[in-house]
Amino acid sequence: MNGRVLIVAGSDSGGGAGIQADIKAVSALNAFAMTAIAALTAQNTTGVYGVLPVDPAFVALQMKVVLEDLGADSIKIGMLANAAVIEAVAGEYEARAINVPLVVDPVMVSKSGHFLLEPDAVQTLRKRLLPHAELVTPNLPEAEALTDIPVRNLDDMRRAAEMIRTFGPKAVLLKGGHLEDERLCDLLLTEDGEEVFEGRRIHTPHTHGTGCTLASAIAAGVAQGLGVRDSVARARAYVDEAIRSAPGFGHGHGPLNHLHTVRPFP
Ligand SMILES: Nc1ncnc2c1ncn2[C@@H]1O[C@H](COP(=O)(O)OP(=O)(O)OP(=O)(O)O)[C@@H](O)[C@H]1O
Ligand SMILES: Cc1ncc(CO)c(N)n1
């Protein structure tokens, strides 16, 4: 059976982003979620109150035992916290000598402005993980950090996506959630060229974990054999409805309704 997704990411105690969002998104799309937890966060809808990275060797061990026994049809990478964890994850992937497609969400800073990756680890992420990636999914600030060029509009996004593709990933999805525009564009750049996915911005504070959710939904599609382009299209529609039907929990940026495919109202 296809559809096995190994998620390597951080835990969000608030349940809206990170591992928790990833498991819900993968499950809601009928794929099978497995996890290697790379960090714990004490987090809710108002902010991140603490980060505890997991020992790098233990992150690698979680990957190893899962891959050796259950196997995976795609691997989703999220928050990795620091350079040592990135090295361990890249090393374990290389040691397995497997060809499982990687969907890399280069998580750096939370919506509330807290560092989820030590700033000096950005170059490690670029050099050690992007060359293995089937798809990398930066938001605007992450694209800026990876390329060192300002990314404020669709033309900038094109330029940045081209540059990020030279770092080695087969495809780049540059997410436009942070654009200051009513229209909301995500730009997909693959070896076949570019595709702009346009949507309407939903006016709501409840967008905690949109990036994690999107990347996991894409990884589910890739694991199910949909291909990157169709996985992105399905994942965008899934996230859109998850934002629209968000339950409104918490006092800050609330979580999405990940389970709308199972029950329309939370
Ligand atoms: N207000 C919104 N209305 C509709 N779609 C949105 C909205 N905000 C984000 N999205 C979509 O959600 C997806 C994630 O984009 P975004 O740029 O917010 O990622 P992100 O910053 O990595 O998210 P996070 O760090 O909160 O997990 C994209 O497909 C984007 O178009
Ligand atoms: C654990 C975790 N991963 C990723 C994000 C980015 O949304 C977050 N806020 N928390």
mmCIF file of C-alpha atoms and ligand atoms in Angstrom:
data_model
loop_
_atom_site.group_PDB
_atom_site.id
_atom_site.type_symbol
_atom_site.label_atom_id
_atom_site.label_comp_id
_atom_site.label_asym_id
_atom_site.label_seq_id
_atom_site.Cartn_x
_atom_site.Cartn_y
_atom_site.Cartn_z
ATOM 1 C CA MET A 1 0.000 0.000 0.000
ATOM 2 C CA ASN A 2 1.216 3.510 -0.767
ATOM 3 C CA GLY A 3 0.660 6.540 1.409
ATOM 4 C CA ARG A 4 3.197 6.116 4.219
ATOM 5 C CA VAL A 5 4.534 9.525 5.308
ATOM 6 C CA LEU A 6 7.416 9.908 7.762
ATOM 7 C CA ILE A 7 7.222 13.339 9.393
ATOM 8 C CA VAL A 8 10.441 14.764 10.877
ATOM 9 C CA ALA A 9 9.456 17.919 12.761
ATOM 10 C CA GLY A 10 8.812 19.655 16.080
ATOM 11 C CA SER A 11 5.895 19.211 18.453
ATOM 12 C CA ASP A 12 3.423 22.086 19.009
ATOM 13 C CA SER A 13 1.725 21.608 22.376
ATOM 14 C CA GLY A 14 -1.144 23.779 21.111
ATOM 15 C CA GLY A 15 -1.969 21.220 18.438
ATOM 16 C CA GLY A 16 -2.177 23.707 15.553
ATOM 17 C CA ALA A 17 1.240 23.475 13.903
ATOM 18 C CA GLY A 18 4.218 21.106 13.866
ATOM 19 C CA ILE A 19 3.900 17.364 14.325
ATOM 20 C CA GLN A 20 0.297 17.622 15.531
ATOM 21 C CA ALA A 21 -0.852 19.507 12.413
ATOM 22 C CA ASP A 22 1.198 17.146 10.266
ATOM 23 C CA ILE A 23 -0.394 13.981 11.657
ATOM 24 C CA LYS A 24 -3.885 15.444 11.323
ATOM 25 C CA ALA A 25 -3.344 16.638 7.733
ATOM 26 C CA VAL A 26 -1.802 13.360 6.576
ATOM 27 C CA SER A 27 -4.582 11.346 8.252
ATOM 28 C CA ALA A 28 -7.348 13.608 6.937
ATOM 29 C CA LEU A 29 -6.126 12.879 3.410
ATOM 30 C CA ASN A 30 -6.183 9.110 3.978
ATOM 31 C CA ALA A 31 -2.434 8.607 4.229
ATOM 32 C CA PHE A 32 -0.487 7.011 7.110
ATOM 33 C CA ALA A 33 1.557 9.269 9.414
ATOM 34 C CA MET A 34 4.748 8.241 11.232
ATOM 35 C CA THR A 35 6.983 10.626 13.178
ATOM 36 C CA ALA A 36 10.544 11.415 14.184
ATOM 37 C CA ILE A 37 10.241 14.233 16.711
ATOM 38 C CA ALA A 38 13.093 16.736 16.360
ATOM 39 C CA ALA A 39 12.131 19.245 19.064
ATOM 40 C CA LEU A 40 9.491 19.987 21.667
ATOM 41 C CA THR A 41 7.909 23.404 21.888
ATOM 42 C CA ALA A 42 5.808 24.827 24.687
ATOM 43 C CA GLN A 43 3.472 26.742 22.439
ATOM 44 C CA ASN A 44 -0.102 27.978 22.156
ATOM 45 C CA THR A 45 -1.999 30.309 19.818
ATOM 46 C CA THR A 46 -0.321 33.394 21.322
ATOM 47 C CA GLY A 47 3.319 32.365 21.048
ATOM 48 C CA VAL A 48 6.211 29.993 21.626
ATOM 49 C CA TYR A 49 7.251 29.899 25.291
ATOM 50 C CA GLY A 50 10.049 27.356 25.123
ATOM 51 C CA VAL A 51 11.983 25.125 22.725
ATOM 52 C CA LEU A 52 13.704 21.874 23.679
ATOM 53 C CA PRO A 53 15.651 20.305 20.784
ATOM 54 C CA VAL A 54 15.884 16.505 20.798
ATOM 55 C CA ASP A 55 19.304 14.857 20.898
ATOM 56 C CA PRO A 56 20.393 14.612 17.212
ATOM 57 C CA ALA A 57 21.312 10.923 17.455
ATOM 58 C CA PHE A 58 17.854 10.178 18.862
ATOM 59 C CA VAL A 59 16.170 11.980 15.946
ATOM 60 C CA ALA A 60 18.229 9.812 13.578
ATOM 61 C CA LEU A 61 17.311 6.672 15.557
ATOM 62 C CA GLN A 62 13.585 7.412 15.228
ATOM 63 C CA MET A 63 14.037 7.753 11.450
ATOM 64 C CA LYS A 64 16.149 4.607 11.217
ATOM 65 C CA VAL A 65 13.798 2.251 13.059
ATOM 66 C CA VAL A 66 10.750 3.538 11.209
ATOM 67 C CA LEU A 67 12.358 3.370 7.780
ATOM 68 C CA GLU A 68 13.893 -0.078 8.379
ATOM 69 C CA ASP A 69 10.602 -1.602 9.474
ATOM 70 C CA LEU A 70 7.556 0.273 8.156
ATOM 71 C CA GLY A 71 9.192 2.102 5.243
ATOM 72 C CA ALA A 72 7.944 5.397 3.784
ATOM 73 C CA ASP A 73 6.605 6.690 0.467
ATOM 74 C CA SER A 74 7.516 10.297 1.300
ATOM 75 C CA ILE A 75 9.278 12.169 4.082
ATOM 76 C CA LYS A 76 8.113 15.562 5.308
ATOM 77 C CA ILE A 77 10.708 17.727 7.040
ATOM 78 C CA GLY A 78 9.563 20.564 9.303
ATOM 79 C CA MET A 79 11.147 22.296 12.320
ATOM 80 C CA LEU A 80 14.666 20.952 12.979
ATOM 81 C CA ALA A 81 15.812 23.545 15.564
ATOM 82 C CA ASN A 82 19.567 23.561 14.951
ATOM 83 C CA ALA A 83 22.471 22.578 12.691
ATOM 84 C CA ALA A 84 23.323 19.393 14.621
ATOM 85 C CA VAL A 85 19.803 18.016 14.124
ATOM 86 C CA ILE A 86 19.913 18.949 10.420
ATOM 87 C CA GLU A 87 23.229 17.099 10.046
ATOM 88 C CA ALA A 88 21.792 14.035 11.790
ATOM 89 C CA VAL A 89 18.660 14.000 9.608
ATOM 90 C CA ALA A 90 20.628 14.466 6.376
ATOM 91 C CA GLY A 91 23.157 11.839 7.480
ATOM 92 C CA GLU A 92 20.462 9.285 8.291
ATOM 93 C CA TYR A 93 18.701 9.905 4.973
ATOM 94 C CA GLU A 94 21.970 9.426 3.109
ATOM 95 C CA ALA A 95 22.912 6.344 5.152
ATOM 96 C CA ARG A 96 19.636 4.626 4.228
ATOM 97 C CA ALA A 97 20.526 5.070 0.507
ATOM 98 C CA ILE A 98 16.801 5.239 -0.257
ATOM 99 C CA ASN A 99 15.045 7.201 -2.905
ATOM 100 C CA VAL A 100 12.071 8.353 -0.837
ATOM 101 C CA PRO A 101 10.968 11.854 -1.962
ATOM 102 C CA LEU A 102 11.589 14.601 0.601
ATOM 103 C CA VAL A 103 9.198 17.521 1.063
ATOM 104 C CA VAL A 104 11.199 20.120 2.986
ATOM 105 C CA ASP A 105 9.403 22.950 4.792
ATOM 106 C CA PRO A 106 12.347 25.175 5.804
ATOM 107 C CA VAL A 107 10.781 26.289 9.102
ATOM 108 C CA MET A 108 12.717 29.209 10.617
ATOM 109 C CA VAL A 109 10.510 31.618 12.592
ATOM 110 C CA SER A 110 7.010 31.171 14.063
ATOM 111 C CA LYS A 111 4.115 33.521 13.183
ATOM 112 C CA SER A 112 4.609 35.031 16.632
ATOM 113 C CA GLY A 113 8.257 35.841 15.776
ATOM 114 C CA HIS A 114 10.055 33.144 17.783
ATOM 115 C CA PHE A 115 13.094 31.410 16.268
ATOM 116 C CA LEU A 116 12.372 27.750 15.491
ATOM 117 C CA LEU A 117 15.756 27.310 13.765
ATOM 118 C CA GLU A 118 18.962 28.828 15.079
ATOM 119 C CA PRO A 119 19.829 31.580 12.548
ATOM 120 C CA ASP A 120 23.334 30.170 11.945
ATOM 121 C CA ALA A 121 21.751 26.899 10.769
ATOM 122 C CA VAL A 122 20.096 28.345 7.644
ATOM 123 C CA GLN A 123 23.147 27.618 5.512
ATOM 124 C CA THR A 124 23.357 24.058 6.901
ATOM 125 C CA LEU A 125 19.739 23.517 5.867
ATOM 126 C CA ARG A 126 20.474 24.876 2.406
ATOM 127 C CA LYS A 127 23.608 22.791 1.874
ATOM 128 C CA ARG A 128 22.627 19.517 3.577
ATOM 129 C CA LEU A 129 18.906 19.114 2.868
ATOM 130 C CA LEU A 130 17.889 21.121 -0.187
ATOM 131 C CA PRO A 131 19.994 19.003 -2.598
ATOM 132 C CA HIS A 132 17.915 15.938 -1.553
ATOM 133 C CA ALA A 133 14.520 17.654 -1.770
ATOM 134 C CA GLU A 134 11.802 16.731 -4.231
ATOM 135 C CA LEU A 135 10.096 19.956 -3.155
ATOM 136 C CA VAL A 136 10.999 22.812 -0.808
ATOM 137 C CA THR A 137 8.220 25.094 0.476
ATOM 138 C CA PRO A 138 9.595 28.420 1.825
ATOM 139 C CA ASN A 139 7.369 31.338 2.816
ATOM 140 C CA LEU A 140 8.532 34.864 1.920
ATOM 141 C CA PRO A 141 10.863 35.453 4.924
ATOM 142 C CA GLU A 142 12.359 31.963 4.536
ATOM 143 C CA ALA A 143 12.987 32.636 0.821
ATOM 144 C CA GLU A 144 14.720 35.883 1.810
ATOM 145 C CA ALA A 145 16.915 34.090 4.346
ATOM 146 C CA LEU A 146 17.852 31.389 1.826
ATOM 147 C CA THR A 147 18.655 33.772 -1.041
ATOM 148 C CA ASP A 148 19.675 37.014 0.688
ATOM 149 C CA ILE A 149 17.426 38.977 -1.669
ATOM 150 C CA PRO A 150 14.248 40.868 -0.692
ATOM 151 C CA VAL A 151 11.050 39.009 -1.659
ATOM 152 C CA ARG A 152 7.992 41.269 -1.600
ATOM 153 C CA ASN A 153 6.011 40.602 -4.805
ATOM 154 C CA LEU A 154 5.468 38.022 -7.546
ATOM 155 C CA ASP A 155 8.489 39.152 -9.579
ATOM 156 C CA ASP A 156 10.740 38.840 -6.519
ATOM 157 C CA MET A 157 9.183 35.419 -5.863
ATOM 158 C CA ARG A 158 10.126 34.296 -9.403
ATOM 159 C CA ARG A 159 13.708 35.436 -8.946
ATOM 160 C CA ALA A 160 14.045 33.836 -5.517
ATOM 161 C CA ALA A 161 12.455 30.547 -6.616
ATOM 162 C CA GLU A 162 14.893 30.310 -9.568
ATOM 163 C CA MET A 163 17.809 30.883 -7.203
ATOM 164 C CA ILE A 164 16.551 28.375 -4.630
ATOM 165 C CA ARG A 165 16.233 25.757 -7.375
ATOM 166 C CA THR A 166 19.959 26.168 -8.069
ATOM 167 C CA PHE A 167 20.558 24.929 -4.484
ATOM 168 C CA GLY A 168 19.421 21.475 -5.618
ATOM 169 C CA PRO A 169 15.707 20.783 -4.966
ATOM 170 C CA LYS A 170 13.741 19.413 -7.924
ATOM 171 C CA ALA A 171 10.922 21.879 -7.276
ATOM 172 C CA VAL A 172 10.201 25.010 -5.229
ATOM 173 C CA LEU A 173 6.815 26.148 -3.915
ATOM 174 C CA LEU A 174 7.232 29.730 -2.766
ATOM 175 C CA LYS A 175 4.222 30.483 -0.555
ATOM 176 C CA GLY A 176 2.656 33.923 -0.702
ATOM 177 C CA GLY A 177 0.751 33.946 2.594
ATOM 178 C CA HIS A 178 2.872 36.907 3.721
ATOM 179 C CA LEU A 179 2.197 39.031 0.588
ATOM 180 C CA GLU A 180 0.551 42.338 1.376
ATOM 181 C CA ASP A 181 -2.156 41.839 -1.210
ATOM 182 C CA GLU A 182 -5.772 40.692 -1.427
ATOM 183 C CA ARG A 183 -4.705 38.186 -4.048
ATOM 184 C CA LEU A 184 -2.635 35.444 -2.581
ATOM 185 C CA CYS A 185 -0.250 33.675 -4.956
ATOM 186 C CA ASP A 186 1.813 30.564 -4.379
ATOM 187 C CA LEU A 187 4.475 30.049 -7.064
ATOM 188 C CA LEU A 188 5.463 26.515 -8.075
ATOM 189 C CA LEU A 189 8.703 26.163 -10.026
ATOM 190 C CA THR A 190 9.584 22.734 -11.407
ATOM 191 C CA GLU A 191 11.762 21.448 -14.217
ATOM 192 C CA ASP A 192 8.690 21.975 -16.461
ATOM 193 C CA GLY A 193 8.533 25.705 -15.660
ATOM 194 C CA GLU A 194 6.374 27.806 -13.345
ATOM 195 C CA GLU A 195 2.758 27.719 -12.288
ATOM 196 C CA VAL A 196 1.099 30.436 -10.240
ATOM 197 C CA PHE A 197 -1.686 29.254 -7.941
ATOM 198 C CA GLU A 198 -3.910 32.220 -7.183
ATOM 199 C CA GLY A 199 -6.319 32.422 -4.324
ATOM 200 C CA ARG A 200 -8.270 34.912 -2.284
ATOM 201 C CA ARG A 201 -7.001 35.877 1.121
ATOM 202 C CA ILE A 202 -9.358 34.762 3.872
ATOM 203 C CA HIS A 203 -9.599 37.491 6.509
ATOM 204 C CA THR A 204 -9.152 35.639 9.758
ATOM 205 C CA PRO A 205 -6.636 35.511 12.607
ATOM 206 C CA HIS A 206 -6.878 31.705 12.572
ATOM 207 C CA THR A 207 -3.923 30.765 10.365
ATOM 208 C CA HIS A 208 -1.635 29.046 12.890
ATOM 209 C CA GLY A 209 0.198 26.199 11.169
ATOM 210 C CA THR A 210 -0.895 26.859 7.585
ATOM 211 C CA GLY A 211 2.638 26.174 6.294
ATOM 212 C CA CYS A 212 3.089 22.897 8.200
ATOM 213 C CA THR A 213 -0.352 21.743 7.162
ATOM 214 C CA LEU A 214 0.233 22.573 3.501
ATOM 215 C CA ALA A 215 3.596 20.772 3.352
ATOM 216 C CA SER A 216 2.204 17.664 5.063
ATOM 217 C CA ALA A 217 -0.818 17.603 2.783
ATOM 218 C CA ILE A 218 1.588 17.786 -0.184
ATOM 219 C CA ALA A 219 3.737 14.994 1.285
ATOM 220 C CA ALA A 220 0.585 12.861 1.629
ATOM 221 C CA GLY A 221 -0.190 13.412 -2.056
ATOM 222 C CA VAL A 222 3.357 12.577 -3.109
ATOM 223 C CA ALA A 223 3.225 9.393 -0.990
ATOM 224 C CA GLN A 224 -0.063 8.470 -2.666
ATOM 225 C CA GLY A 225 1.536 8.840 -6.106
ATOM 226 C CA LEU A 226 -0.217 12.056 -7.150
ATOM 227 C CA GLY A 227 2.934 13.837 -8.338
ATOM 228 C CA VAL A 228 4.119 17.205 -7.056
ATOM 229 C CA ARG A 229 1.856 19.481 -9.118
ATOM 230 C CA ASP A 230 -1.389 17.678 -8.313
ATOM 231 C CA SER A 231 -0.341 17.213 -4.685
ATOM 232 C CA VAL A 232 0.150 20.983 -4.393
ATOM 233 C CA ALA A 233 -3.240 21.703 -5.997
ATOM 234 C CA ARG A 234 -5.065 19.281 -3.675
ATOM 235 C CA ALA A 235 -3.158 20.523 -0.613
ATOM 236 C CA ARG A 236 -4.058 24.164 -1.331
ATOM 237 C CA ALA A 237 -7.750 23.324 -1.594
ATOM 238 C CA TYR A 238 -7.504 21.295 1.635
ATOM 239 C CA VAL A 239 -5.788 24.154 3.545
ATOM 240 C CA ASP A 240 -8.234 26.717 2.176
ATOM 241 C CA GLU A 241 -11.228 24.831 3.597
ATOM 242 C CA ALA A 242 -9.327 24.151 6.844
ATOM 243 C CA ILE A 243 -8.851 27.939 7.292
ATOM 244 C CA ARG A 244 -12.485 28.685 6.357
ATOM 245 C CA SER A 245 -13.870 26.252 8.908
ATOM 246 C CA ALA A 246 -11.315 26.985 11.693
ATOM 247 C CA PRO A 247 -12.826 26.465 15.155
ATOM 248 C CA GLY A 248 -11.599 29.771 16.637
ATOM 249 C CA PHE A 249 -9.832 28.276 19.662
ATOM 250 C CA GLY A 250 -7.365 30.277 21.766
ATOM 251 C CA HIS A 251 -6.631 33.981 22.208
ATOM 252 C CA GLY A 252 -4.200 34.461 19.310
ATOM 253 C CA HIS A 253 -3.704 32.849 15.898
ATOM 254 C CA GLY A 254 -6.004 29.863 16.269
ATOM 255 C CA PRO A 255 -5.629 26.410 14.703
ATOM 256 C CA LEU A 256 -7.212 25.214 11.460
ATOM 257 C CA ASN A 257 -9.958 22.633 11.121
ATOM 258 C CA HIS A 258 -7.726 19.814 9.911
ATOM 259 C CA LEU A 259 -10.476 17.225 10.015
ATOM 260 C CA HIS A 260 -12.934 18.942 7.665
ATOM 261 C CA THR A 261 -12.653 15.962 5.316
ATOM 262 C CA VAL A 262 -14.020 13.759 8.099
ATOM 263 C CA ARG A 263 -16.465 16.149 9.794
ATOM 264 C CA PRO A 264 -17.284 19.529 8.220
ATOM 265 C CA PHE A 265 -17.723 21.401 11.515
ATOM 266 C CA PRO A 266 -15.231 21.137 14.396
HETATM 267 N N1 LIG B 1 -5.299 34.270 5.059
HETATM 268 C C1 LIG B 1 -5.153 33.285 4.160
HETATM 269 N N2 LIG B 1 -6.141 32.978 3.289
HETATM 270 C C2 LIG B 1 -6.016 31.981 2.381
HETATM 271 N N3 LIG B 1 -4.903 31.231 2.251
HETATM 272 C C3 LIG B 1 -3.870 31.482 3.078
HETATM 273 C C4 LIG B 1 -3.930 32.516 4.075
HETATM 274 N N4 LIG B 1 -2.741 32.537 4.752
HETATM 275 C C5 LIG B 1 -1.988 31.555 4.202
HETATM 276 N N5 LIG B 1 -2.652 30.932 3.192
HETATM 277 C C6 LIG B 1 -2.158 29.824 2.381
HETATM 278 O O1 LIG B 1 -1.634 28.877 3.301
HETATM 279 C C7 LIG B 1 -0.457 28.284 2.775
HETATM 280 C C8 LIG B 1 0.715 28.545 3.727
HETATM 281 O O2 LIG B 1 1.239 29.815 3.452
HETATM 282 P P1 LIG B 1 2.043 30.750 4.456
HETATM 283 O O3 LIG B 1 2.813 31.705 3.614
HETATM 284 O O4 LIG B 1 1.078 31.306 5.475
HETATM 285 O O5 LIG B 1 2.985 29.683 5.169
HETATM 286 P P2 LIG B 1 3.823 29.814 6.490
HETATM 287 O O6 LIG B 1 4.172 31.249 6.744
HETATM 288 O O7 LIG B 1 4.954 28.854 6.347
HETATM 289 O O8 LIG B 1 2.831 29.309 7.622
HETATM 290 P P3 LIG B 1 3.153 29.012 9.190
HETATM 291 O O9 LIG B 1 4.537 29.498 9.498
HETATM 292 O O10 LIG B 1 2.087 29.689 9.981
HETATM 293 O O11 LIG B 1 3.022 27.524 9.351
HETATM 294 C C9 LIG B 1 -0.255 28.882 1.396
HETATM 295 O O12 LIG B 1 -0.832 28.042 0.426
HETATM 296 C C10 LIG B 1 -0.980 30.199 1.480
HETATM 297 O O13 LIG B 1 -1.400 30.639 0.211
HETATM 298 C C1 LIG B 2 6.658 23.003 16.134
HETATM 299 C C2 LIG B 2 6.366 24.036 15.106
HETATM 300 N N1 LIG B 2 6.740 23.809 13.829
HETATM 301 C C3 LIG B 2 6.484 24.737 12.876
HETATM 302 C C4 LIG B 2 5.842 25.919 13.196
HETATM 303 C C5 LIG B 2 5.601 26.974 12.128
HETATM 304 O O1 LIG B 2 4.300 27.240 11.960
HETATM 305 C C6 LIG B 2 5.452 26.120 14.552
HETATM 306 N N2 LIG B 2 4.819 27.267 14.943
HETATM 307 N N3 LIG B 2 5.734 25.162 15.469
#
